[in-house]
Short mmCIF file of C-alpha atoms in Angstrom, two decimals:
data_model
loop_
_atom_site.label_atom_id
_atom_site.label_comp_id
_atom_site.label_asym_id
_atom_site.label_seq_id
_atom_site.Cartn_x
_atom_site.Cartn_y
_atom_site.Cartn_z
CA MET A 17 194.05 195.59 187.37
CA ASP A 18 192.19 195.42 184.49
CA LYS A 19 190.27 198.66 183.54
CA ILE A 20 187.03 198.83 184.27
CA GLN A 21 188.73 197.94 187.87
CA SER A 22 190.54 200.95 188.02
CA ALA A 23 188.39 203.11 187.32
CA ARG A 24 185.67 200.96 189.27
CA LEU A 25 189.08 201.85 192.63
CA PHE A 26 188.89 205.45 191.77
CA LEU A 27 185.34 205.97 192.27
CA VAL A 28 185.69 203.88 195.39
CA SER A 29 189.01 206.16 196.98
CA GLU A 30 187.48 208.88 195.65
CA TYR A 31 183.75 208.39 197.49
CA LEU A 32 185.89 208.05 200.43
CA LYS A 33 188.19 210.44 201.15
CA LYS A 34 185.22 213.26 199.81
CA PHE A 35 183.21 211.32 203.28
CA PRO A 36 186.32 210.20 205.49
CA GLY A 37 183.80 209.50 208.58
CA ILE A 38 181.42 207.01 206.89
CA PHE A 39 183.94 204.09 207.70
CA ASP A 40 185.93 202.83 210.28
CA ASP A 41 190.31 202.17 209.21
CA TYR A 42 189.90 198.34 208.80
CA GLU A 43 186.00 199.09 207.01
CA LYS A 44 187.67 201.01 204.45
CA LYS A 45 191.31 198.44 203.97
CA MET A 46 187.66 196.05 203.55
CA ILE A 47 186.49 197.66 200.76
CA LEU A 48 189.32 198.59 199.22
CA SER A 49 191.09 195.76 199.36
CA TYR A 50 187.18 194.00 197.79
CA VAL A 51 187.76 196.79 194.97
CA LYS A 52 191.71 195.02 193.63
CA ASN A 53 190.41 191.73 193.78
CA ASN A 54 187.30 192.13 192.62
CA ALA A 55 186.55 189.41 195.31
CA PHE A 56 183.32 188.42 194.77
CA GLY A 57 182.10 189.76 190.65
CA PHE A 58 178.30 190.99 191.54
CA GLY A 59 177.57 188.21 192.55
CA LEU A 60 176.79 187.85 196.69
CA MET A 61 179.09 190.34 198.53
CA PRO A 62 179.23 191.82 201.70
CA ASP A 63 176.73 194.84 203.05
CA LEU A 64 179.26 198.09 202.69
CA ILE A 65 180.31 197.39 199.40
CA ARG A 66 177.36 196.42 197.80
CA GLU A 67 175.82 199.79 199.33
CA VAL A 68 179.25 201.91 198.13
CA TYR A 69 178.22 199.84 194.38
CA ASP A 70 174.85 201.04 194.71
CA GLU A 71 175.55 204.92 195.90
CA LEU A 72 178.66 204.94 192.94
CA GLY A 73 176.22 203.66 190.69
CA ILE A 74 178.12 200.86 190.01
CA LEU A 75 176.06 198.21 189.88
CA GLU A 76 174.16 197.10 186.60
CA VAL A 77 170.17 196.90 187.15
CA ASP A 78 170.83 193.60 185.64
CA LYS A 79 172.86 192.28 188.38
CA ASN A 80 171.84 194.88 190.87
CA ILE A 81 170.10 192.82 194.15
CA TYR A 82 168.23 196.68 195.42
CA ILE A 83 166.33 196.73 192.64
CA GLY A 84 165.00 192.29 191.93
CA PHE A 85 163.94 192.99 195.83
CA ILE A 86 161.57 195.99 195.62
CA LYS A 87 160.72 194.38 192.17
CA MET A 88 159.33 190.99 193.63
CA ILE A 89 158.09 193.56 197.09
CA ASP A 90 156.12 196.20 194.71
CA GLU A 91 154.78 192.79 192.92
CA LEU A 92 153.36 191.00 195.65
CA PHE A 93 152.25 194.15 197.79
CA GLU A 94 152.35 197.82 195.90
CA LEU A 95 155.10 199.75 197.68
CA LYS A 96 153.72 203.45 196.27
CA ASP A 97 150.77 204.17 198.95
CA LYS A 98 152.26 201.76 201.72
CA ASN A 99 153.40 202.98 204.64
CA VAL A 100 156.52 201.34 204.84
CA LEU A 101 159.66 199.97 207.97
CA GLU A 102 162.95 198.44 207.50
CA VAL A 103 164.80 196.28 210.01
CA GLY A 104 168.72 196.61 209.66
CA GLY A 105 169.14 199.45 206.62
CA GLY A 106 173.24 199.48 206.57
CA VAL A 107 174.87 202.14 207.06
CA LEU A 108 173.94 204.35 203.64
CA PRO A 109 170.44 202.86 203.52
CA ARG A 110 170.29 202.75 199.40
CA LEU A 111 166.41 199.66 199.46
CA GLY A 112 164.89 202.28 201.35
CA GLU A 113 166.46 205.39 199.03
CA ARG A 114 165.76 203.80 195.96
CA ILE A 115 162.20 202.73 197.27
CA SER A 116 161.03 205.87 198.52
CA GLN A 117 161.60 207.50 194.82
CA ILE A 118 159.10 205.04 193.79
CA GLN A 119 156.85 206.04 196.37
CA ASP A 120 153.05 208.58 195.75
CA LYS A 121 151.48 208.80 199.07
CA GLY A 122 153.74 205.70 200.95
CA THR A 123 156.17 206.78 203.05
CA ILE A 124 159.59 204.27 204.22
CA THR A 125 160.65 204.37 207.68
CA VAL A 126 164.71 202.36 208.12
CA TYR A 127 166.16 201.36 211.51
CA ASP A 128 169.84 200.94 211.70
CA SER A 129 171.53 202.81 214.19
CA ARG A 130 175.06 202.86 211.59
CA ILE A 131 173.47 204.46 209.28
CA SER A 132 175.50 207.44 208.09
CA GLU A 133 175.39 211.02 209.03
CA TYR A 134 175.99 212.08 205.93
CA LYS A 135 172.41 210.46 205.00
CA GLU A 136 169.01 212.87 205.37
CA GLY A 137 165.76 211.56 204.82
CA ASN A 138 163.26 212.92 201.69
CA THR A 139 159.48 213.51 202.33
CA ASN A 140 159.16 210.11 201.86
CA LEU A 141 161.82 208.53 203.79
CA ARG A 142 162.63 209.27 207.24
CA LEU A 143 166.05 207.75 209.17
CA VAL A 144 166.50 206.06 212.51
CA ARG A 145 169.59 205.16 213.63
CA LYS A 146 168.43 203.05 216.46
CA LYS A 147 168.02 199.56 216.61
CA PHE A 148 165.71 198.54 216.15
CA ASP A 149 164.03 196.10 218.61
CA GLY A 150 160.85 195.95 218.53
CA ARG A 151 159.19 198.31 221.65
CA PHE A 152 159.17 201.45 219.38
CA SER A 153 155.52 202.10 217.77
CA VAL A 154 154.59 200.14 214.05
CA LYS A 155 151.65 202.04 214.65
CA GLY A 156 150.51 203.41 211.29
CA ILE A 157 152.74 200.81 209.29
CA ASP A 158 151.49 198.29 206.02
CA LEU A 159 154.87 196.37 205.40
CA MET A 160 157.66 195.44 207.03
CA ILE A 161 160.86 194.53 205.60
CA GLY A 162 164.39 193.19 205.66
CA LEU A 163 167.21 192.76 202.98
CA MET A 164 169.66 190.06 204.48
CA PRO A 165 169.48 191.43 208.28
CA CYS A 166 170.53 188.05 209.68
CA LYS A 167 169.10 187.83 213.00
CA ALA A 168 166.46 191.24 213.26
CA ALA A 169 164.43 188.46 210.24
CA GLU A 170 163.42 187.02 214.28
CA VAL A 171 162.17 190.16 214.91
CA ILE A 172 160.79 191.21 212.06
CA VAL A 173 158.74 188.38 212.00
CA ASP A 174 157.94 188.66 215.72
CA VAL A 175 156.68 192.03 215.44
CA SER A 176 154.35 192.39 212.10
CA VAL A 177 152.65 188.70 212.83
CA LYS A 178 151.90 190.63 216.69
CA ASN A 179 150.53 193.50 215.01
CA ASN A 180 148.79 191.61 211.65
CA ILE A 181 151.51 193.29 209.99
CA ASP A 182 152.13 191.78 206.33
CA PHE A 183 156.00 191.00 205.81
CA ILE A 184 158.83 190.40 203.88
CA VAL A 185 162.23 189.48 204.80
CA ALA A 186 165.91 188.04 202.49
CA LEU A 187 167.80 185.71 205.05
CA CYS A 188 171.07 185.70 205.11
CA GLU A 189 173.20 183.04 206.06
CA GLY A 190 173.16 184.95 208.71
CA GLY A 191 172.55 182.37 212.64
CA PRO A 192 174.65 181.54 214.77
CA HIS A 193 177.21 183.74 215.74
CA GLY A 194 178.39 182.40 218.89
CA ASP A 195 176.58 184.07 221.58
CA GLU A 196 175.62 181.90 224.62
CA TYR A 197 171.80 181.34 223.65
CA ASP A 198 173.12 180.29 220.32
CA TYR A 199 172.10 176.15 219.83
CA PHE A 200 172.05 175.75 215.98
CA GLU A 201 174.52 173.46 214.64
CA ASP A 202 174.54 175.70 211.46
CA ASP A 203 173.32 178.06 209.82
CA GLU A 204 171.50 175.87 207.03
CA GLU A 205 169.80 174.67 210.31
CA TRP A 206 168.30 178.61 211.70
CA ARG A 207 166.92 179.01 208.04
CA CYS A 208 165.15 176.56 208.54
CA SER A 209 164.48 176.57 211.77
CA LEU A 210 163.07 180.55 211.37
CA ILE A 211 160.94 179.72 208.07
CA THR A 212 159.21 176.28 210.21
CA TYR A 213 158.75 178.80 213.16
CA THR A 214 157.39 181.87 210.22
CA SER A 215 155.01 179.36 208.88
CA ARG A 216 153.31 178.55 212.03
CA MET A 217 152.88 182.28 213.99
CA VAL A 218 151.76 183.10 210.12
CA GLU A 219 148.65 180.86 210.27
CA ASP A 220 148.20 181.35 213.80
CA ASN A 221 146.98 184.25 213.66
CA LYS A 222 145.30 183.75 210.28
CA MET A 223 147.73 186.34 207.98
CA GLY A 224 147.83 183.72 205.65
CA LYS A 225 150.52 181.48 204.60
CA VAL A 226 154.08 181.62 204.20
CA LYS A 227 156.43 181.60 200.63
CA ILE A 228 159.54 181.62 200.28
CA LYS A 229 160.48 183.29 195.97
CA TYR A 230 164.71 183.69 195.58
CA LEU A 231 166.58 186.42 193.58
CA ARG A 232 169.42 183.57 192.76
CA GLU A 233 169.63 185.75 189.38
CA TYR A 234 171.37 188.25 191.55
CA GLY A 235 173.54 186.11 192.69
CA ASN A 236 171.41 185.38 196.29
CA PRO A 237 171.36 181.85 197.36
CA TYR A 238 168.88 182.08 200.96
CA PRO A 239 165.22 181.77 201.47
CA ILE A 240 163.10 185.21 200.95
CA ILE A 241 159.80 184.75 203.03
CA TYR A 242 156.59 186.75 202.49
CA ASN A 243 152.83 186.53 204.17
CA ASP A 244 150.04 185.50 201.50
CA ARG A 245 146.67 186.93 203.02
CA SER A 246 145.67 185.39 199.60
CA SER A 247 145.83 182.19 201.26
CA ASN A 248 143.27 182.19 203.95
#
């Protein structure tokens, strides 16, 4: 283990000691093992690792997908005055926290039942420790987002289209997870099906067209889908 890895391991270990209830024993072992072995470098990594690394300022700017995704969203939708709803913000809602820091009149509401009790909101940030299932009010929301939220991407699309709200979702390898309702043979089939379904829904509801972008420079090979109203 080189000096950089040793320093990283020390920072993460101290963080886990300072906040003992933030992760369960399995998650702690996984995080520490990852740091020791640097298994995935700074490319695509498990969400818990990404959250902890960003929390501690370990992620370099040019490798930080939170920064890249926010830049993309801001260029497409202008975040500072938007009321944003994020689905699946994670244990450490780093995307929501970062967005709240660049907002002016806008706000961001983050839904996730896993959000740590150590985390608090601020003037722009509202944390909701519940799973977003589409039954919650989205009144006043201008934009719905998700950063690799797995199958919750489907909820974001459905709620957005139903309420005529713009959306942007970074897809991931998620999709089939082995439950009785899964009928996709692989992850790629799920992503293609979701994109096709989303494209039809967006066009049928006159919300423009679905566009696709990527953040491959941050180690993420999966598509990012959003509606573009200028295509009406």
